[in-house]
Amino acid sequence: MSDAFAGTYYDGAIGRAHAVELRGVGSVHYALVGDGVERSGPIASLRITPRLGRVARTIEFGDGARVLLAHDAPIDAWFPRAGRMEAFVDRLERHAHAIAAAVFVCVTALAVGAFWGIPKAADAVAFRVPPEAERTLGNEVLEQLDQFGLKPTTLDADRRAALAARFAALGHDGAVEYRIEFRNAPGIGANAFALPGGTVVVTDQLIVALDDDREFDAVVAHEIGHQRRRHALRQTLRGSAVAIVAAFFAGDVSSAGAIVIAVPTFLLTSHYSREFEDEADRYAFDLLSKHEESPHWFAEAMRRLEAAQPAHRRGVSSYVSTHPNTLNRIDAADAAARSFATAHPELCPHGVCPGEEADDPDDPDCDDCETDDEAPAAAPARLDCAKDGSE
Amino acid sequence: MEDLIAAEAISPPPPPAWQFAGGPPGPARTEHRFEFSGDAREYFRIWVVNLALSIVTLGIYSAWAKVRSERYFYGNTRLAGEPFEYLAKPWPILKGRLIAVSLFAIYIFAAQLSWKLQLGTALVIALATPWLFVRGCAFRARYSAWRGINFRFALNYGRAYVVYLLLGLPVVLSLGLMYPYVKAMQKKFFVEHHHYGGMPFALRATAGQFYPPYLIAWGVTVAIVFALSVVIGMLTVLVAGSGGEGPPTWFMYAYLVPFYASYFAVWAFLAAALANLVYNHTDLGPHGFRSTLKGQKLLWIYAGNTTAILASAGFMIPWAKVRLARYRAESLVVLSAGNLDDFRAESRADIDATAAEMDGLFDIDIGL
């Protein structure tokens, strides 16, 4: 080898830079000369750092001494076996098509991971968690809630027993027994939530806000849907997975502040939770229909709960705000109610099911109500339309 | 809020590992500038290939990715024309990452299972943190070099437990008033256990000097929160209207924005003030340092970086990192007394003893 490379030599003992030239001698030896330095030896005793951008390449002599060469010094022939992987990576970094492919891999992985990988992996774990463990977890959570915010219920025992009986009738499916807990929650307001392991917590404020026990049925049917599909545990595990992935990237972006991590994490977990809400809603519609109750009561419950929010806290911590897209959900419930009315003419003569008549007796204008999906108040009228259309 | 400030202030990003700070400008001192020659486009290629390979290998490659990324930033940072070198090998980093990821996964999972379990895990992590911190500093210092001479971080676990764990107690008992003092002790520990060229770094700043930046930051924060609360209270009434209707949901989220923005601003100014304080009072033998970070400029960079990263779904991260590294390098100067050629490596015995211990089972680098 007759190549000669200009570089900067440091002996590793004193921080002085020596301008030197590194030459090949024969095919297996090197010689380093210049600026008061002279050393030589077998090339096999040298180690070189892989090429990287315009960063100088370091050759280590094994005794702490090193020489820095320009990034593009054509010296790789000296080290045919060294760092082949990183040499390959370096070629990728300098190749436009490889960069495009890498961007594609990242975008795809981001999308697939967020909408498929994390949910699938978390669910796989969730479905392996034994029911007892899940119940223990749920009890822990309830204990925690009882310590920080929930108070003993103030509903009288007869009322509770009556509601619990309705809940049991809906939730009974032979396999798993679900449990309902009543709590006074002035700080939380009208709400109901499904804990891991089969416990549904309903606040006194929710019972007060609702007007009809069939609305109560609709709300707990939704929570039973969460239980049946083990949403609480699945959401927990998905949240953990997102946090772990986010932490992995946090190192890269910490300089730009926590919000860079917080915003995408929040958006993704909200997306998962919306997915679960939709699923629980559909489950509730089916369950109500099976028990010969119209999903109309679900829409009715939603309207009641929204109206029941005190003005200053609406949208803060209400049932409605933890369940966004209230209008869409009411529309979906109304649509399910129309199907129910069609399927059960014996229960809903003229498409109007029991309890629905009083709401809006004179809304005769039905010409465009099939497309009127905005105003929840139009819902009863639409039931009339469904009748007109089907008869 | 305090925690976030602390987290950032403990370990400011590059110039890496060691802390430089400026001494009093003596007449006989020569200025040597730091320069950063990294390029956003060039680093983007490295970053995106790193990320893609890390994804394809399910995270295994991330250790190699880290080495390439660190080498890029070190190698493009020059002092007096000579580049820094990052010499760590990927394997110990991979090991460290596996440990860190499992610890974090346990913590997160525990958090969702039960608060008692979470408390237990947090306690274990808290107990291990000073030890891990010292190991991490030592690892990083040992593999950082300039002019062929490696840095060194002296292992002193006892003192680390005092400043990073025990001193937490007076902070809590004094309702945070002791925080600047403790911060000063931590900085002192961090700076003074670093060695280069056979000499330890020294931090001349007193604990008292850490108080003005914090007191100003706290005062401004209180004033801003008070002013914003008044304004938002009035806006809430306006937006909510008189019909008993609550304020719309978007408003409840929107009002967080000015709070977060002002927090961000105070934090940037505080970070600049603290970095300058530390750099400007650090000596290495006869040499000193001068840092001229501006809170305004730092805020501008952080805000721009955050916006760009969010708007680009993360693809502007390389640009953001390069931009910050460039500003940090530009703001730092070494004031040398005499010749920079005179740094001498420590005696081989010292280095070998440290290295032997470091190459044990837990030779790790925390820092995801």
PDB file of C-alpha atoms in Angstrom, chain B residues 83-226:
ATOM      1  CA  PRO B  83     -12.800  18.032  17.915  1.00  0.00           C
ATOM      2  CA  PHE B  84     -14.106  16.088  20.888  1.00  0.00           C
ATOM      3  CA  GLU B  85     -14.351  12.330  20.654  1.00  0.00           C
ATOM      4  CA  TYR B  86     -16.974   9.922  21.967  1.00  0.00           C
ATOM      5  CA  LEU B  87     -15.341   6.546  22.391  1.00  0.00           C
ATOM      6  CA  ALA B  88     -17.964   4.308  24.079  1.00  0.00           C
ATOM      7  CA  LYS B  89     -18.784   0.937  22.582  1.00  0.00           C
ATOM      8  CA  PRO B  90     -22.392  -0.089  21.937  1.00  0.00           C
ATOM      9  CA  TRP B  91     -22.546  -3.289  24.014  1.00  0.00           C
ATOM     10  CA  PRO B  92     -22.429  -1.748  27.505  1.00  0.00           C
ATOM     11  CA  ILE B  93     -24.950   0.826  26.353  1.00  0.00           C
ATOM     12  CA  LEU B  94     -27.292  -1.903  25.169  1.00  0.00           C
ATOM     13  CA  LYS B  95     -27.010  -3.570  28.565  1.00  0.00           C
ATOM     14  CA  GLY B  96     -27.701  -0.289  30.364  1.00  0.00           C
ATOM     15  CA  ARG B  97     -30.731   0.340  28.204  1.00  0.00           C
ATOM     16  CA  LEU B  98     -32.204  -3.070  28.852  1.00  0.00           C
ATOM     17  CA  ILE B  99     -31.911  -2.454  32.601  1.00  0.00           C
ATOM     18  CA  ALA B 100     -33.340   1.047  32.345  1.00  0.00           C
ATOM     19  CA  VAL B 101     -36.257  -0.025  30.161  1.00  0.00           C
ATOM     20  CA  SER B 102     -37.168  -2.875  32.509  1.00  0.00           C
ATOM     21  CA  LEU B 103     -36.999  -0.589  35.549  1.00  0.00           C
ATOM     22  CA  PHE B 104     -39.193   1.915  33.815  1.00  0.00           C
ATOM     23  CA  ALA B 105     -41.651  -0.715  32.605  1.00  0.00           C
ATOM     24  CA  ILE B 106     -41.974  -2.078  36.133  1.00  0.00           C
ATOM     25  CA  TYR B 107     -42.567   1.402  37.453  1.00  0.00           C
ATOM     26  CA  ILE B 108     -45.224   2.252  34.882  1.00  0.00           C
ATOM     27  CA  PHE B 109     -46.965  -1.072  35.268  1.00  0.00           C
ATOM     28  CA  ALA B 110     -46.858  -0.774  39.064  1.00  0.00           C
ATOM     29  CA  ALA B 111     -48.345   2.711  38.778  1.00  0.00           C
ATOM     30  CA  GLN B 112     -51.393   1.323  37.060  1.00  0.00           C
ATOM     31  CA  LEU B 113     -51.770  -1.704  39.328  1.00  0.00           C
ATOM     32  CA  SER B 114     -51.659  -0.193  42.779  1.00  0.00           C
ATOM     33  CA  TRP B 115     -50.317   2.883  44.416  1.00  0.00           C
ATOM     34  CA  LYS B 116     -48.623   0.866  47.155  1.00  0.00           C
ATOM     35  CA  LEU B 117     -46.703  -1.154  44.608  1.00  0.00           C
ATOM     36  CA  GLN B 118     -45.861   2.064  42.783  1.00  0.00           C
ATOM     37  CA  LEU B 119     -44.590   3.628  45.991  1.00  0.00           C
ATOM     38  CA  GLY B 120     -42.426   0.572  46.628  1.00  0.00           C
ATOM     39  CA  THR B 121     -40.986   0.667  43.119  1.00  0.00           C
ATOM     40  CA  ALA B 122     -40.419   4.399  43.322  1.00  0.00           C
ATOM     41  CA  LEU B 123     -38.548   3.892  46.583  1.00  0.00           C
ATOM     42  CA  VAL B 124     -36.287   1.242  45.081  1.00  0.00           C
ATOM     43  CA  ILE B 125     -35.597   3.462  42.065  1.00  0.00           C
ATOM     44  CA  ALA B 126     -34.919   6.445  44.344  1.00  0.00           C
ATOM     45  CA  LEU B 127     -32.435   4.386  46.351  1.00  0.00           C
ATOM     46  CA  ALA B 128     -30.642   3.242  43.218  1.00  0.00           C
ATOM     47  CA  THR B 129     -30.616   6.649  41.508  1.00  0.00           C
ATOM     48  CA  PRO B 130     -27.495   8.237  43.082  1.00  0.00           C
ATOM     49  CA  TRP B 131     -25.531   5.077  42.432  1.00  0.00           C
ATOM     50  CA  LEU B 132     -26.729   4.863  38.837  1.00  0.00           C
ATOM     51  CA  PHE B 133     -26.049   8.553  38.395  1.00  0.00           C
ATOM     52  CA  VAL B 134     -22.414   8.173  39.478  1.00  0.00           C
ATOM     53  CA  ARG B 135     -21.967   5.138  37.230  1.00  0.00           C
ATOM     54  CA  GLY B 136     -23.481   7.035  34.325  1.00  0.00           C
ATOM     55  CA  CYS B 137     -21.249  10.075  34.839  1.00  0.00           C
ATOM     56  CA  ALA B 138     -18.172   7.896  35.135  1.00  0.00           C
ATOM     57  CA  PHE B 139     -19.048   5.961  31.992  1.00  0.00           C
ATOM     58  CA  ARG B 140     -19.665   9.067  29.974  1.00  0.00           C
ATOM     59  CA  ALA B 141     -16.560  10.872  31.238  1.00  0.00           C
ATOM     60  CA  ARG B 142     -14.333   7.893  30.629  1.00  0.00           C
ATOM     61  CA  TYR B 143     -15.415   7.716  26.989  1.00  0.00           C
ATOM     62  CA  SER B 144     -15.227  11.456  26.346  1.00  0.00           C
ATOM     63  CA  ALA B 145     -11.927  12.765  25.065  1.00  0.00           C
ATOM     64  CA  TRP B 146     -10.339  15.893  23.702  1.00  0.00           C
ATOM     65  CA  ARG B 147      -6.845  16.049  22.273  1.00  0.00           C
ATOM     66  CA  GLY B 148      -6.395  12.376  22.944  1.00  0.00           C
ATOM     67  CA  ILE B 149      -6.960  12.737  26.685  1.00  0.00           C
ATOM     68  CA  ASN B 150      -9.970  11.175  28.354  1.00  0.00           C
ATOM     69  CA  PHE B 151     -12.126  12.777  30.996  1.00  0.00           C
ATOM     70  CA  ARG B 152     -12.663  11.051  34.307  1.00  0.00           C
ATOM     71  CA  PHE B 153     -15.404  11.150  36.910  1.00  0.00           C
ATOM     72  CA  ALA B 154     -14.229  10.224  40.410  1.00  0.00           C
ATOM     73  CA  LEU B 155     -16.428   7.573  42.015  1.00  0.00           C
ATOM     74  CA  ASN B 156     -17.804   8.923  45.287  1.00  0.00           C
ATOM     75  CA  TYR B 157     -21.026   7.107  46.128  1.00  0.00           C
ATOM     76  CA  GLY B 158     -21.261   8.354  49.719  1.00  0.00           C
ATOM     77  CA  ARG B 159     -21.310  12.009  48.720  1.00  0.00           C
ATOM     78  CA  ALA B 160     -23.707  11.227  45.856  1.00  0.00           C
ATOM     79  CA  TYR B 161     -26.208   9.725  48.299  1.00  0.00           C
ATOM     80  CA  VAL B 162     -25.914  12.801  50.498  1.00  0.00           C
ATOM     81  CA  VAL B 163     -26.480  15.391  47.768  1.00  0.00           C
ATOM     82  CA  TYR B 164     -28.955  13.518  45.585  1.00  0.00           C
ATOM     83  CA  LEU B 165     -30.999  11.732  48.249  1.00  0.00           C
ATOM     84  CA  LEU B 166     -30.433  12.828  51.851  1.00  0.00           C
ATOM     85  CA  LEU B 167     -30.566  16.547  51.090  1.00  0.00           C
ATOM     86  CA  GLY B 168     -34.070  15.996  49.716  1.00  0.00           C
ATOM     87  CA  LEU B 169     -35.285  15.950  53.306  1.00  0.00           C
ATOM     88  CA  PRO B 170     -34.382  19.558  54.208  1.00  0.00           C
ATOM     89  CA  VAL B 171     -35.917  20.647  50.883  1.00  0.00           C
ATOM     90  CA  VAL B 172     -39.231  19.125  51.893  1.00  0.00           C
ATOM     91  CA  LEU B 173     -38.998  20.338  55.511  1.00  0.00           C
ATOM     92  CA  SER B 174     -38.213  23.902  54.426  1.00  0.00           C
ATOM     93  CA  LEU B 175     -41.087  23.833  51.899  1.00  0.00           C
ATOM     94  CA  GLY B 176     -38.623  24.198  49.038  1.00  0.00           C
ATOM     95  CA  LEU B 177     -36.647  27.138  50.422  1.00  0.00           C
ATOM     96  CA  MET B 178     -33.556  24.958  50.680  1.00  0.00           C
ATOM     97  CA  TYR B 179     -33.911  23.876  47.064  1.00  0.00           C
ATOM     98  CA  PRO B 180     -31.393  26.362  45.572  1.00  0.00           C
ATOM     99  CA  TYR B 181     -28.878  25.394  48.243  1.00  0.00           C
ATOM    100  CA  VAL B 182     -29.276  21.695  47.459  1.00  0.00           C
ATOM    101  CA  LYS B 183     -29.093  22.439  43.736  1.00  0.00           C
ATOM    102  CA  ALA B 184     -25.792  24.221  44.376  1.00  0.00           C
ATOM    103  CA  MET B 185     -24.469  21.216  46.296  1.00  0.00           C
ATOM    104  CA  GLN B 186     -25.462  18.896  43.447  1.00  0.00           C
ATOM    105  CA  LYS B 187     -23.764  21.094  40.862  1.00  0.00           C
ATOM    106  CA  LYS B 188     -20.655  21.254  43.007  1.00  0.00           C
ATOM    107  CA  PHE B 189     -20.608  17.476  43.314  1.00  0.00           C
ATOM    108  CA  PHE B 190     -21.123  17.043  39.591  1.00  0.00           C
ATOM    109  CA  VAL B 191     -18.500  19.562  38.499  1.00  0.00           C
ATOM    110  CA  GLU B 192     -15.823  18.823  41.072  1.00  0.00           C
ATOM    111  CA  HIS B 193     -15.753  15.075  40.526  1.00  0.00           C
ATOM    112  CA  HIS B 194     -14.901  15.551  36.880  1.00  0.00           C
ATOM    113  CA  HIS B 195     -11.236  15.506  35.979  1.00  0.00           C
ATOM    114  CA  TYR B 196      -9.374  16.372  32.832  1.00  0.00           C
ATOM    115  CA  GLY B 197      -5.693  16.426  32.087  1.00  0.00           C
ATOM    116  CA  GLY B 198      -4.764  15.334  35.588  1.00  0.00           C
ATOM    117  CA  MET B 199      -6.724  18.128  37.262  1.00  0.00           C
ATOM    118  CA  PRO B 200     -10.154  18.242  38.889  1.00  0.00           C
ATOM    119  CA  PHE B 201     -12.687  20.860  37.844  1.00  0.00           C
ATOM    120  CA  ALA B 202     -13.574  23.332  40.587  1.00  0.00           C
ATOM    121  CA  LEU B 203     -16.810  25.250  41.108  1.00  0.00           C
ATOM    122  CA  ARG B 204     -16.297  28.604  42.778  1.00  0.00           C
ATOM    123  CA  ALA B 205     -20.004  29.547  42.924  1.00  0.00           C
ATOM    124  CA  THR B 206     -21.435  29.693  46.425  1.00  0.00           C
ATOM    125  CA  ALA B 207     -24.873  28.397  47.381  1.00  0.00           C
ATOM    126  CA  GLY B 208     -25.949  31.994  47.934  1.00  0.00           C
ATOM    127  CA  GLN B 209     -25.400  32.724  44.248  1.00  0.00           C
ATOM    128  CA  PHE B 210     -28.001  30.113  43.332  1.00  0.00           C
ATOM    129  CA  TYR B 211     -30.731  31.967  45.228  1.00  0.00           C
ATOM    130  CA  PRO B 212     -31.339  35.053  43.038  1.00  0.00           C
ATOM    131  CA  PRO B 213     -32.237  33.080  39.863  1.00  0.00           C
ATOM    132  CA  TYR B 214     -34.631  30.827  41.758  1.00  0.00           C
ATOM    133  CA  LEU B 215     -36.203  33.646  43.779  1.00  0.00           C
ATOM    134  CA  ILE B 216     -36.780  35.643  40.605  1.00  0.00           C
ATOM    135  CA  ALA B 217     -38.238  32.597  38.839  1.00  0.00           C
ATOM    136  CA  TRP B 218     -40.544  31.844  41.756  1.00  0.00           C
ATOM    137  CA  GLY B 219     -41.634  35.457  42.089  1.00  0.00           C
ATOM    138  CA  VAL B 220     -42.376  35.794  38.383  1.00  0.00           C
ATOM    139  CA  THR B 221     -44.258  32.492  38.397  1.00  0.00           C
ATOM    140  CA  VAL B 222     -46.480  33.579  41.291  1.00  0.00           C
ATOM    141  CA  ALA B 223     -47.165  36.922  39.627  1.00  0.00           C
ATOM    142  CA  ILE B 224     -48.014  35.312  36.291  1.00  0.00           C
ATOM    143  CA  VAL B 225     -50.297  32.695  37.827  1.00  0.00           C
ATOM    144  CA  PHE B 226     -52.091  35.403  39.793  1.00  0.00           C
TER     145      PHE B 226
END
